[in-house]
Coordinates of C-alpha atoms in Angstrom, one line a residue:
Chain A
X1 CA 74.9 -25.9 -34.0
X2 CA 72.9 -23.4 -36.2
X3 CA 74.9 -20.8 -38.0
X4 CA 74.2 -17.9 -35.8
X5 CA 74.9 -19.6 -32.5
X6 CA 78.7 -20.7 -33.7
X7 CA 79.0 -16.8 -35.2
X8 CA 77.9 -15.6 -31.5
X9 CA 80.1 -18.0 -30.3
X10 CA 83.0 -17.9 -32.5
X11 CA 82.7 -13.7 -32.0
X12 CA 82.5 -14.4 -27.7
X13 CA 85.4 -16.9 -28.1
X14 CA 87.6 -13.8 -30.0
X15 CA 86.7 -10.8 -27.2
X16 CA 88.1 -13.1 -25.0
X17 CA 91.2 -14.1 -26.2
X18 CA 91.5 -10.6 -27.3
X19 CA 90.9 -10.0 -23.3
X20 CA 93.4 -12.7 -22.7
X21 CA 96.1 -10.5 -24.6
X22 CA 95.2 -7.2 -23.3
X23 CA 95.9 -8.2 -19.1
X24 CA 99.7 -8.8 -17.7
X25 CA 99.9 -12.1 -17.1
X26 CA 102.3 -14.6 -16.6
X27 CA 101.9 -18.6 -16.3
X28 CA 104.2 -22.0 -16.4
X29 CA 104.0 -25.3 -13.9
X30 CA 107.1 -27.2 -12.0
X31 CA 108.3 -30.0 -11.4
X32 CA 110.6 -29.6 -8.7
X33 CA 113.4 -32.7 -6.7
X34 CA 114.7 -32.3 -3.4
X35 CA 116.1 -34.2 -0.5
X36 CA 116.7 -32.2 2.9
X37 CA 116.5 -32.9 6.7
X38 CA 113.4 -33.6 8.4
X39 CA 113.0 -34.3 12.4
X40 CA 110.0 -36.0 14.4
X41 CA 107.5 -37.1 17.4
X42 CA 104.9 -39.2 16.7
X43 CA 104.2 -40.5 20.6
X44 CA 102.5 -42.9 18.9
X45 CA 104.6 -44.5 17.9
X46 CA 107.7 -44.3 19.9
X47 CA 107.8 -41.0 22.8
X48 CA 111.4 -40.1 21.5
X49 CA 112.5 -37.9 18.2
X50 CA 112.8 -40.0 15.4
X51 CA 115.4 -37.8 12.5
X52 CA 116.6 -38.3 9.1
X53 CA 116.0 -37.8 5.3
X54 CA 113.9 -36.5 3.1
X55 CA 113.1 -36.4 -0.4
X56 CA 110.6 -34.9 -2.3
X57 CA 108.8 -35.0 -5.8
X58 CA 106.8 -31.7 -6.2
X59 CA 104.4 -30.9 -9.0
X60 CA 102.8 -27.7 -10.0
X61 CA 101.2 -24.9 -11.4
X62 CA 101.9 -21.0 -11.5
X63 CA 99.8 -18.2 -12.9
X64 CA 99.5 -14.4 -13.1
X65 CA 96.5 -12.2 -14.0
X66 CA 96.7 -8.7 -13.3
X67 CA 96.9 -8.5 -9.7
X68 CA 95.5 -11.9 -8.8
X69 CA 97.7 -15.2 -8.5
X70 CA 97.0 -19.0 -8.3
X71 CA 99.6 -21.7 -7.3
X72 CA 98.5 -24.6 -7.2
X73 CA 100.7 -27.0 -5.9
X74 CA 101.1 -31.3 -5.6
X75 CA 103.4 -33.0 -3.6
X76 CA 104.6 -36.4 -2.3
X77 CA 108.0 -36.9 1.0
X78 CA 109.2 -39.7 1.7
X79 CA 111.7 -39.9 5.1
X80 CA 113.3 -42.1 6.5
X81 CA 113.5 -40.9 9.9
X82 CA 115.7 -42.9 13.0
X83 CA 117.0 -42.8 16.4
X84 CA 119.6 -40.8 17.2
X85 CA 121.3 -42.2 19.9
X86 CA 119.9 -46.7 19.3
X87 CA 122.5 -48.2 21.8
X88 CA 120.5 -51.9 20.7
X89 CA 123.3 -51.1 16.7
X90 CA 125.7 -51.6 19.2
X91 CA 125.9 -55.3 19.2
X92 CA 128.4 -57.2 16.5
X93 CA 125.7 -59.2 13.9
X94 CA 123.5 -55.6 13.2
X95 CA 122.1 -58.4 10.4
X96 CA 120.8 -60.5 13.5
X97 CA 118.7 -57.3 15.0
X98 CA 115.3 -58.4 15.0
X99 CA 114.3 -54.5 16.1
X100 CA 114.1 -52.4 11.9
X101 CA 115.7 -49.7 12.5
X102 CA 113.3 -46.7 11.9
X103 CA 110.5 -45.0 11.2
X104 CA 109.5 -44.8 7.9
X105 CA 107.3 -41.2 6.8
X106 CA 105.6 -40.9 3.5
X107 CA 103.3 -37.8 3.2
X108 CA 101.5 -35.8 0.5
X109 CA 99.5 -33.4 0.0
X110 CA 97.7 -31.1 -2.3
X111 CA 98.2 -27.0 -2.4
X112 CA 95.7 -24.0 -3.8
X113 CA 97.2 -20.9 -3.1
X114 CA 94.7 -17.3 -4.0
X115 CA 96.2 -14.2 -4.0
X116 CA 95.9 -10.3 -5.0
X117 CA 98.4 -8.3 -4.8
X118 CA 97.7 -5.7 -1.9
X119 CA 99.9 -2.1 -1.3
X120 CA 101.0 -2.0 -5.2
X121 CA 100.2 1.5 -4.4
X122 CA 101.7 2.2 -1.4
X123 CA 105.3 1.2 -2.1
X124 CA 108.3 1.9 -3.4
X125 CA 109.6 0.5 -6.9
X126 CA 112.7 -1.7 -5.3
X127 CA 109.9 -2.9 -2.7
X128 CA 108.5 -6.4 -3.5
X129 CA 105.2 -6.8 -4.7
X130 CA 103.1 -8.5 -1.3
X131 CA 100.1 -10.5 -2.9
X132 CA 97.4 -11.9 0.3
X133 CA 94.9 -14.3 0.2
X134 CA 93.6 -17.8 1.6
X135 CA 94.8 -21.1 1.1
X136 CA 93.1 -24.7 0.5
X137 CA 95.7 -27.1 1.6
X138 CA 94.9 -31.3 2.2
X139 CA 98.2 -32.6 3.6
X140 CA 98.3 -36.5 4.5
X141 CA 101.1 -38.4 6.4
X142 CA 101.8 -42.3 7.3
X143 CA 105.0 -42.9 9.0
X144 CA 105.2 -46.6 9.5
X145 CA 108.0 -48.3 12.6
X146 CA 107.3 -52.0 11.3
X147 CA 108.4 -53.5 15.3
X148 CA 105.6 -52.0 17.1
X149 CA 102.7 -54.4 17.8
X150 CA 98.8 -53.3 17.2
X151 CA 100.8 -49.4 16.6
X152 CA 102.6 -49.7 13.6
X153 CA 102.0 -47.0 12.7
X154 CA 100.3 -43.7 12.7
X155 CA 98.1 -41.9 9.1
X156 CA 96.8 -38.2 9.6
X157 CA 94.6 -36.6 7.0
X158 CA 94.6 -32.5 7.4
X159 CA 91.9 -30.9 5.2
X160 CA 92.8 -27.2 6.1
X161 CA 91.7 -23.7 4.5
X162 CA 94.2 -19.9 5.7
X163 CA 96.4 -17.6 4.6
X164 CA 98.5 -17.0 2.0
X165 CA 101.4 -14.7 2.0
X166 CA 103.2 -14.3 -1.5
X167 CA 106.2 -11.7 -1.8
X168 CA 107.8 -11.3 -5.6
X169 CA 111.4 -9.3 -5.9
X170 CA 112.8 -9.7 -9.9
X171 CA 116.6 -8.3 -9.5
X172 CA 118.7 -9.0 -13.8
X173 CA 122.0 -9.8 -13.0
X174 CA 124.1 -9.3 -16.1
X175 CA 122.0 -11.7 -18.9
X176 CA 120.2 -14.1 -15.9
X177 CA 117.4 -12.5 -15.3
X178 CA 116.4 -13.9 -11.0
X179 CA 112.6 -13.8 -10.1
X180 CA 113.0 -14.6 -6.3
X181 CA 109.6 -15.2 -4.4
X182 CA 108.6 -16.4 -0.7
X183 CA 105.4 -18.2 -0.3
X184 CA 103.7 -18.3 2.7
X185 CA 100.8 -20.6 4.4
X186 CA 99.1 -21.6 6.9
X187 CA 95.9 -23.1 7.8
X188 CA 93.5 -20.9 10.5
X189 CA 91.1 -24.0 11.0
X190 CA 90.4 -27.8 9.6
X191 CA 89.1 -31.0 9.3
X192 CA 91.5 -33.7 11.1
X193 CA 92.3 -37.8 10.8
X194 CA 94.2 -39.2 13.3
X195 CA 94.9 -41.6 14.9
X196 CA 93.6 -43.2 17.7
X197 CA 95.3 -42.8 21.3
X198 CA 95.4 -46.6 20.9
X199 CA 94.5 -47.7 18.0
X200 CA 96.4 -46.5 14.5
X201 CA 93.1 -47.4 12.0
X202 CA 89.5 -45.3 13.0
X203 CA 86.8 -47.3 16.2
X204 CA 85.0 -48.2 12.6
X205 CA 87.4 -49.7 10.7
X206 CA 87.3 -52.4 13.7
X207 CA 84.8 -52.7 15.9
X208 CA 80.9 -52.4 14.3
X209 CA 78.1 -49.2 16.1
X210 CA 80.9 -47.1 15.3
X211 CA 80.2 -43.8 13.3
X212 CA 82.5 -43.0 10.2
X213 CA 82.9 -39.5 11.7
X214 CA 83.9 -40.4 14.8
X215 CA 86.9 -40.0 12.8
X216 CA 87.3 -36.6 12.3
X217 CA 87.7 -33.5 14.1
X218 CA 87.3 -29.9 13.8
X219 CA 90.0 -27.5 14.8
X220 CA 92.5 -24.6 14.4
X221 CA 95.3 -23.8 16.3
X222 CA 94.6 -25.4 19.2
X223 CA 94.6 -28.9 17.2
X224 CA 97.5 -28.0 14.4
X225 CA 99.5 -25.9 14.0
X226 CA 101.0 -26.5 10.6
X227 CA 103.7 -23.7 8.3
X228 CA 104.7 -23.8 5.1
X229 CA 107.2 -21.9 3.3
X230 CA 108.9 -21.7 -0.3
X231 CA 111.8 -19.1 -0.6
X232 CA 112.4 -20.5 -4.5
X233 CA 115.3 -18.9 -7.1
X234 CA 114.5 -18.9 -10.3
X235 CA 117.0 -17.7 -12.7
X236 CA 116.2 -17.4 -16.3
X237 CA 118.8 -17.5 -19.2
X238 CA 119.1 -17.1 -22.4
X239 CA 119.3 -20.5 -25.1
X240 CA 121.3 -21.8 -27.8
X241 CA 118.3 -20.3 -30.0
X242 CA 117.0 -17.2 -30.2
X243 CA 113.8 -16.4 -28.3
X244 CA 114.4 -19.5 -26.4
X245 CA 114.9 -19.2 -22.7
X246 CA 115.1 -21.6 -19.7
X247 CA 114.4 -20.8 -16.3
X248 CA 114.9 -23.0 -13.3
X249 CA 114.0 -23.0 -9.9
X250 CA 115.7 -24.2 -6.7
X251 CA 113.9 -24.2 -3.8
X252 CA 114.3 -24.0 -0.1
X253 CA 112.0 -25.1 1.2
X254 CA 110.0 -25.7 5.0
X255 CA 106.7 -26.9 6.7
X256 CA 106.8 -27.6 10.0
X257 CA 103.5 -29.1 12.1
X258 CA 102.9 -29.6 15.6
X259 CA 98.7 -32.3 15.4
X260 CA 96.7 -32.5 18.5
X261 CA 94.4 -34.6 17.9
X262 CA 92.9 -38.1 19.9
X263 CA 95.2 -37.5 23.0
X264 CA 98.2 -37.9 20.0
X265 CA 101.1 -35.5 18.8
X266 CA 103.1 -35.4 15.8
X267 CA 105.9 -32.9 15.7
X268 CA 107.6 -32.5 12.4
X269 CA 109.6 -30.3 10.8
X270 CA 111.5 -30.6 7.7
X271 CA 114.0 -28.6 5.8
X272 CA 114.0 -29.2 1.8
X273 CA 116.2 -28.1 -0.4
X274 CA 114.7 -28.2 -4.4
X275 CA 115.6 -28.5 -8.2
X276 CA 113.6 -28.3 -10.9
X277 CA 112.7 -26.5 -13.9
X278 CA 109.8 -24.6 -15.1
X279 CA 107.8 -25.6 -18.1
X280 CA 105.6 -24.0 -20.0
X281 CA 107.5 -20.8 -19.2
X282 CA 104.6 -17.9 -21.0
X283 CA 104.1 -13.9 -20.1
X284 CA 102.0 -11.8 -21.9
X285 CA 103.0 -8.2 -20.5
X286 CA 100.3 -5.8 -21.6
X287 CA 102.1 -1.9 -22.7
Chain B
X1 CA 102.5 3.8 3.9
X2 CA 106.5 2.7 3.3
X3 CA 107.2 -0.9 4.0
X4 CA 111.0 -0.6 4.5
X5 CA 113.1 -3.6 2.7
X6 CA 114.8 -4.9 6.0
X7 CA 110.7 -5.0 7.6
X8 CA 110.4 -8.0 4.8
X9 CA 113.5 -9.2 5.2
X10 CA 113.4 -9.9 9.2
X11 CA 109.5 -11.2 8.2
X12 CA 111.2 -13.5 5.9
X13 CA 113.9 -14.7 8.3
X14 CA 111.9 -15.3 11.4
X15 CA 109.5 -17.7 9.6
X16 CA 113.1 -19.7 9.0
X17 CA 113.9 -19.1 12.1
X18 CA 111.3 -21.0 13.4
X19 CA 110.6 -23.3 11.5
X20 CA 113.7 -24.6 13.5
X21 CA 113.4 -28.6 14.5
X22 CA 111.6 -30.9 16.7
X23 CA 112.0 -29.5 20.5
X24 CA 115.4 -31.9 22.1
X25 CA 114.7 -34.2 23.8
X26 CA 117.5 -37.1 26.4
X27 CA 116.8 -38.7 22.5
X28 CA 119.7 -37.6 21.8
X29 CA 121.8 -38.2 24.2
X30 CA 119.7 -41.9 24.9
X31 CA 119.6 -40.7 28.6
X32 CA 120.9 -42.0 31.4
X33 CA 119.3 -44.6 34.2
X34 CA 116.9 -42.3 36.2
X35 CA 115.6 -40.6 33.0
X36 CA 114.8 -44.0 31.3
X37 CA 113.8 -45.5 34.7
X38 CA 111.2 -42.3 34.3
X39 CA 109.6 -43.0 31.3
X40 CA 109.1 -46.6 31.7
X41 CA 106.9 -45.7 34.7
X42 CA 104.9 -43.1 33.5
X43 CA 104.6 -44.9 30.4
X44 CA 102.5 -47.3 33.3
X45 CA 101.8 -45.2 34.3
X46 CA 99.8 -43.5 31.6
X47 CA 98.9 -46.3 29.1
X48 CA 98.8 -49.3 31.6
X49 CA 94.8 -50.7 31.4
X50 CA 95.0 -53.1 34.3
X51 CA 96.5 -50.8 37.2
X52 CA 92.8 -50.4 39.2
X53 CA 91.6 -53.8 37.7
X54 CA 95.1 -54.9 39.5
X55 CA 94.6 -53.7 42.6
X56 CA 98.6 -52.1 42.2
X57 CA 100.2 -49.0 44.0
X58 CA 102.2 -48.6 40.9
X59 CA 104.0 -44.9 42.8
X60 CA 105.3 -47.6 45.5
X61 CA 106.6 -50.4 43.6
X62 CA 107.7 -47.3 42.0
X63 CA 110.0 -45.9 44.4
X64 CA 111.3 -49.8 45.0
X65 CA 113.0 -50.0 42.5
X66 CA 113.9 -46.4 41.6
X67 CA 115.8 -46.7 45.0
X68 CA 118.2 -49.8 43.2
X69 CA 119.6 -47.7 40.8
X70 CA 123.2 -45.9 41.3
X71 CA 125.4 -44.1 38.8
X72 CA 127.2 -46.5 36.5
X73 CA 125.7 -49.4 36.9
X74 CA 124.9 -52.1 33.2
X75 CA 122.9 -52.2 31.0
X76 CA 122.2 -54.9 32.4
X77 CA 122.2 -54.9 35.5
X78 CA 119.6 -51.5 34.7
X79 CA 117.8 -54.4 32.5
X80 CA 117.2 -56.7 35.8
X81 CA 115.8 -53.3 37.9
X82 CA 113.5 -52.5 34.9
X83 CA 111.4 -56.5 33.6
X84 CA 112.1 -57.1 37.7
X85 CA 108.8 -54.1 37.7
X86 CA 107.7 -54.9 35.3
X87 CA 107.2 -58.5 36.4
X88 CA 104.8 -57.2 38.9
X89 CA 102.8 -56.3 37.1
X90 CA 101.9 -60.2 36.3
X91 CA 101.1 -59.7 32.5
X92 CA 102.5 -61.5 30.1
X93 CA 101.9 -59.1 27.3
X94 CA 104.0 -56.8 29.6
X95 CA 108.3 -56.8 27.9
X96 CA 110.6 -55.0 28.2
X97 CA 113.8 -55.8 25.2
X98 CA 117.2 -54.6 24.7
X99 CA 119.7 -56.1 21.9
X100 CA 121.2 -58.6 24.7
X101 CA 118.1 -59.3 26.9
X102 CA 114.3 -60.0 26.8
X103 CA 112.5 -60.9 29.1
X104 CA 108.2 -61.2 29.8
X105 CA 106.3 -62.2 32.9
X106 CA 106.2 -66.2 32.3
X107 CA 104.0 -67.0 35.6
X108 CA 100.2 -67.6 33.5
X109 CA 101.3 -70.6 32.4
X110 CA 105.1 -71.9 34.3
X111 CA 103.3 -71.3 37.5
X112 CA 100.7 -74.5 36.4
X113 CA 100.2 -78.1 35.0
X114 CA 101.1 -78.0 31.4
X115 CA 97.7 -80.2 30.5
X116 CA 98.5 -81.5 27.3
X117 CA 102.3 -83.2 25.7
X118 CA 101.7 -82.0 21.4
X119 CA 104.8 -85.4 20.9
X120 CA 101.1 -87.4 21.8
X121 CA 98.8 -85.3 20.4
X122 CA 101.3 -85.8 17.5
X123 CA 101.8 -89.7 16.8
X124 CA 99.2 -91.0 18.7
X125 CA 95.8 -88.7 18.0
X126 CA 97.2 -86.9 15.0
X127 CA 99.2 -89.5 13.1
X128 CA 100.8 -88.9 9.6
X129 CA 97.4 -89.2 7.6
X130 CA 96.6 -85.8 9.6
X131 CA 94.5 -83.7 7.0
X132 CA 96.6 -80.1 7.0
X133 CA 95.5 -77.5 6.2
X134 CA 98.0 -73.9 6.8
X135 CA 98.0 -74.4 10.1
X136 CA 95.5 -76.0 11.2
X137 CA 95.4 -80.3 11.4
X138 CA 92.9 -82.3 11.6
X139 CA 91.9 -85.8 12.0
X140 CA 88.7 -88.1 12.7
X141 CA 89.3 -90.0 15.9
X142 CA 86.8 -92.7 16.9
X143 CA 83.8 -90.8 14.4
X144 CA 84.0 -87.5 16.3
X145 CA 85.5 -84.9 15.1
X146 CA 89.6 -83.2 16.1
X147 CA 90.7 -80.0 14.8
X148 CA 94.0 -78.6 16.5
X149 CA 94.7 -75.1 16.2
X150 CA 98.6 -74.3 18.1
X151 CA 98.2 -71.5 16.7
X152 CA 97.3 -67.5 16.1
X153 CA 99.9 -66.4 14.5
X154 CA 99.1 -68.5 11.5
X155 CA 97.3 -67.2 8.4
X156 CA 93.8 -68.9 7.1
X157 CA 91.0 -68.3 5.5
X158 CA 87.7 -69.4 5.9
X159 CA 87.1 -72.0 3.3
X160 CA 90.5 -73.8 4.8
X161 CA 88.7 -74.1 7.8
X162 CA 85.9 -75.8 5.5
X163 CA 88.4 -77.9 4.6
X164 CA 89.3 -79.2 7.4
X165 CA 86.3 -79.5 9.2
X166 CA 84.6 -80.9 5.4
X167 CA 87.2 -83.8 4.3
X168 CA 86.6 -85.7 8.2
X169 CA 83.1 -86.4 6.7
X170 CA 80.4 -87.6 9.1
X171 CA 81.6 -86.3 12.2
X172 CA 79.6 -87.1 15.7
X173 CA 81.1 -83.8 17.7
X174 CA 84.4 -81.6 17.2
X175 CA 87.4 -81.2 19.4
X176 CA 89.0 -78.2 18.6
X177 CA 92.5 -78.3 20.7
X178 CA 94.1 -74.8 21.9
X179 CA 96.0 -76.0 24.4
X180 CA 99.6 -74.4 24.3
X181 CA 98.0 -71.5 22.0
X182 CA 100.0 -68.7 22.6
X183 CA 97.5 -66.1 20.9
X184 CA 98.3 -64.1 17.5
X185 CA 96.8 -62.5 15.3
X186 CA 92.8 -61.5 16.9
X187 CA 90.7 -61.5 13.6
X188 CA 91.5 -64.8 13.3
X189 CA 90.7 -66.0 16.6
X190 CA 87.3 -64.5 15.9
X191 CA 87.6 -65.7 12.3
X192 CA 87.5 -69.2 13.6
X193 CA 85.1 -68.8 15.9
X194 CA 82.5 -66.9 13.9
X195 CA 83.1 -70.1 11.3
X196 CA 80.6 -72.3 14.2
X197 CA 78.1 -69.1 14.5
X198 CA 74.6 -69.9 12.6
X199 CA 73.4 -66.1 13.4
X200 CA 75.3 -62.6 14.6
X201 CA 76.4 -63.5 18.3
X202 CA 77.5 -61.1 20.9
X203 CA 80.7 -62.5 22.9
X204 CA 82.2 -59.8 24.5
X205 CA 83.4 -55.3 24.4
X206 CA 86.3 -53.7 23.9
X207 CA 87.0 -51.2 25.2
X208 CA 90.1 -48.3 23.7
X209 CA 92.1 -46.1 25.7
X210 CA 91.3 -42.6 24.6
X211 CA 94.4 -41.0 27.4
X212 CA 97.0 -40.5 30.4
X213 CA 95.7 -42.2 33.2
X214 CA 91.5 -43.4 33.2
X215 CA 91.0 -42.6 30.3
X216 CA 88.8 -45.4 27.5
X217 CA 86.3 -45.6 25.5
X218 CA 82.1 -46.3 25.5
X219 CA 82.0 -50.4 26.1
X220 CA 82.3 -51.7 22.7
X221 CA 80.4 -55.3 21.5
X222 CA 82.2 -57.4 19.8
X223 CA 80.0 -60.2 17.5
X224 CA 80.7 -63.4 15.7
X225 CA 79.6 -63.5 12.4
X226 CA 77.8 -65.8 10.7
X227 CA 79.9 -67.0 7.3
X228 CA 78.5 -67.9 4.4
X229 CA 77.7 -71.6 5.9
X230 CA 78.2 -72.9 9.2
X231 CA 81.2 -75.7 9.6
X232 CA 79.6 -77.1 12.0
X233 CA 76.9 -77.3 13.7
X234 CA 76.9 -79.6 15.4
X235 CA 78.1 -80.5 19.6
X236 CA 82.0 -78.9 20.0
X237 CA 84.0 -79.4 22.2
X238 CA 86.9 -76.8 23.1
X239 CA 90.4 -77.8 25.0
X240 CA 92.0 -75.2 27.2
X241 CA 95.1 -74.9 29.3
X242 CA 97.1 -72.1 31.2
X243 CA 99.1 -71.6 28.5
X244 CA 96.0 -70.4 26.0
X245 CA 97.2 -66.8 25.5
X246 CA 95.6 -63.7 24.2
X247 CA 94.1 -64.2 21.4
X248 CA 93.5 -68.2 22.0
X249 CA 92.4 -65.9 25.3
X250 CA 89.9 -64.1 23.0
X251 CA 88.5 -67.3 21.0
X252 CA 87.4 -69.0 23.7
X253 CA 86.0 -66.1 25.3
X254 CA 84.1 -66.1 22.6
X255 CA 83.1 -69.8 21.6
X256 CA 81.8 -70.0 24.8
X257 CA 78.7 -68.5 23.9
X258 CA 77.7 -70.4 21.2
X259 CA 75.4 -72.5 22.4
X260 CA 77.0 -76.0 20.9
X261 CA 80.0 -76.0 22.9
X262 CA 81.6 -76.9 26.1
X263 CA 85.2 -75.4 27.9
X264 CA 87.2 -78.3 29.0
X265 CA 90.8 -78.1 30.8
X266 CA 91.9 -75.8 32.9
X267 CA 91.3 -72.2 33.1
X268 CA 93.1 -70.0 30.5
X269 CA 96.3 -68.0 30.4
X270 CA 94.4 -64.6 30.0
X271 CA 95.4 -61.8 28.5
X272 CA 92.7 -59.3 27.7
X273 CA 94.5 -56.9 26.6
X274 CA 96.0 -55.7 23.5
X275 CA 99.3 -54.2 24.2
X276 CA 101.3 -51.7 21.9
X277 CA 104.2 -50.9 21.9
X278 CA 106.4 -48.1 22.7
X279 CA 110.8 -47.8 23.9
X280 CA 112.5 -45.7 26.2
X281 CA 115.3 -43.4 25.9
X282 CA 118.6 -45.6 24.6
X283 CA 116.2 -47.7 22.1
X284 CA 115.1 -50.5 24.8
X285 CA 111.8 -50.9 23.4
X286 CA 108.8 -52.1 25.7
X287 CA 105.7 -53.3 25.2
X288 CA 102.4 -53.0 27.5
X289 CA 98.3 -53.9 27.1
X290 CA 96.4 -51.1 26.1
X291 CA 92.8 -51.5 25.4
X292 CA 91.2 -54.1 27.4
X293 CA 88.6 -57.1 26.2
X294 CA 85.5 -57.8 28.7
X295 CA 82.9 -61.0 28.3
X296 CA 80.2 -60.9 27.7
X297 CA 78.8 -59.7 31.5
X298 CA 81.5 -56.7 31.0
X299 CA 84.0 -59.3 33.9
X300 CA 87.6 -58.5 32.2
X301 CA 89.0 -61.5 30.7
X302 CA 93.2 -61.0 32.2
X303 CA 92.1 -63.3 34.4
X304 CA 91.5 -65.9 31.9
X305 CA 89.0 -68.1 31.5
X306 CA 86.8 -71.0 33.5
X307 CA 86.2 -73.7 31.8
X308 CA 82.8 -76.1 31.9
X309 CA 84.8 -78.7 32.9
X310 CA 87.8 -78.9 34.2
X311 CA 90.2 -81.1 34.0
X312 CA 94.2 -82.3 34.5
X313 CA 96.2 -84.5 32.6
X314 CA 96.3 -87.9 34.0
X315 CA 99.8 -88.2 34.8
X316 CA 99.5 -92.6 34.6
X317 CA 97.5 -92.2 31.0
X318 CA 100.4 -89.9 30.6
X319 CA 103.2 -92.4 30.6
X320 CA 101.2 -95.1 28.6
X321 CA 100.7 -92.4 25.7
X322 CA 97.1 -91.6 26.0
X323 CA 94.9 -88.8 25.7
X324 CA 92.7 -88.6 28.9
X325 CA 91.6 -85.1 28.2
X326 CA 91.3 -86.4 24.9
X327 CA 90.0 -89.2 25.4
X328 CA 87.2 -87.6 27.7
X329 CA 86.4 -85.0 25.0
X330 CA 85.4 -87.8 23.2
X331 CA 83.1 -89.8 24.9
X332 CA 81.9 -86.4 26.1
X333 CA 80.6 -86.0 22.4
X334 CA 79.9 -89.3 21.5
X335 CA 77.4 -89.4 24.9
X336 CA 74.0 -88.0 24.5

């Protein structure tokens, strides 16, 4: 690389850095662990409702540059659900019971939201900052009911695009800074793959002469009505060292999905309380 | 433009409220006998694949058994009503399970001669020096190979099938005895049949139920795929009886598509519908056939597969520890 090229690149880099310092920006990563409740009805596995507990792990990144908000969120959930009225649980020695009690549900996904603040010139100063944008959401689930014969599991793979709505408000309570934010994601359409009506797996994995693409279906609300809402309370408190602050997040998350693919229906609702910490928090405010 | 704080609060709260949970249903209470009966009747009505084929009037069957229900009947009495109704389907793949009893239709073999005596086979034909490879046993009898496959529940691989047969050395023919094999994994049934095919061979069709009522997939052809080698390509006899069911029924359907195979014994028991499970509000488990399988002529295999040569066990021979079906098969294979 020539001297001129190197100097030009360094100069350009410097410009970018300087420019970067001239905008308002916030960025952090977060890790959250949660516990909550889940209720679900998966017609392929059972015609009745199962309820239980749900655990979650979230990893994500938030970035704000001026009026642009970017969030990335990777999540994993594991749930154990039961038929609350299973009369077979009344046997004297539960160890003799050959039927495993519940449905084991695994769920993972990736969510990308890009939003822009809106109405900020029209709102009073005390009003929350509102942002609106688009979202990409990959949501995959595997639900296992071990005792079932030939229908022991249900899978779904949802590739969705939709709207993202954000609200943000800062409150200071003595030395504690509280950032309240809410993120709502609503898919508008998607490409879905899920268990067939009478076969756990796609036909292409079982029989010859079938197309792999038969497993996928394009749809909107008629196929799947799903949303996710996360209410965040970020508490920032001063650390023992000077200029060191710690931010803890408490999140209340709701997920709801009503998936109707291949004449099966999976309805799932979760409520999860999560706790975590915001890492590498940085704020540059242009004055 | 002014947006009031209370509007925003309402917006957020409405999300929380609408999220709610999955709609309440009878699983909360376990349902009474009428509600559980309705669920059972509807599950079969919507999903069972042989109502038309068996010419069953499910409405009238439902009316007949629902009239036997009454408030305060015991779980055991209710179970009997349910199992009697399910037995009208005459299908071994239909069952109901509770913690105090299990019921499954069994007349597909109980009404017929057994045509198999495991003691005679074990003692007189396999003996103590039989080759035993996982779920398969083999023996050389008067220069004819004898391969016993009692179940497709046992897991075996292609190489294990090959071992069980190749260790017999040179043989003039092979008997594959699947009598009393009540099924298991379809994959293993197809694997065993594929071990003896030389070219890709279509042997039947499968259809999947795709919704309630008369809603099925296309006809998906089923093939035997040749493996890395053909285990044995000489004359083969497959022994069947009424207790060959489900995956064993499918094995019989598959292997009879090969030119060098003859089926000897009794008609198989059937079980041509792939079953799946469900349950009632009270937690009782049920199973029923949902995906029908067909032969090469697109006929249902649910009622069993006819042998090429009908042969029953001879009582006198059995008394003298002789399996005349095996004896006949040996002679058949040794003849030109």
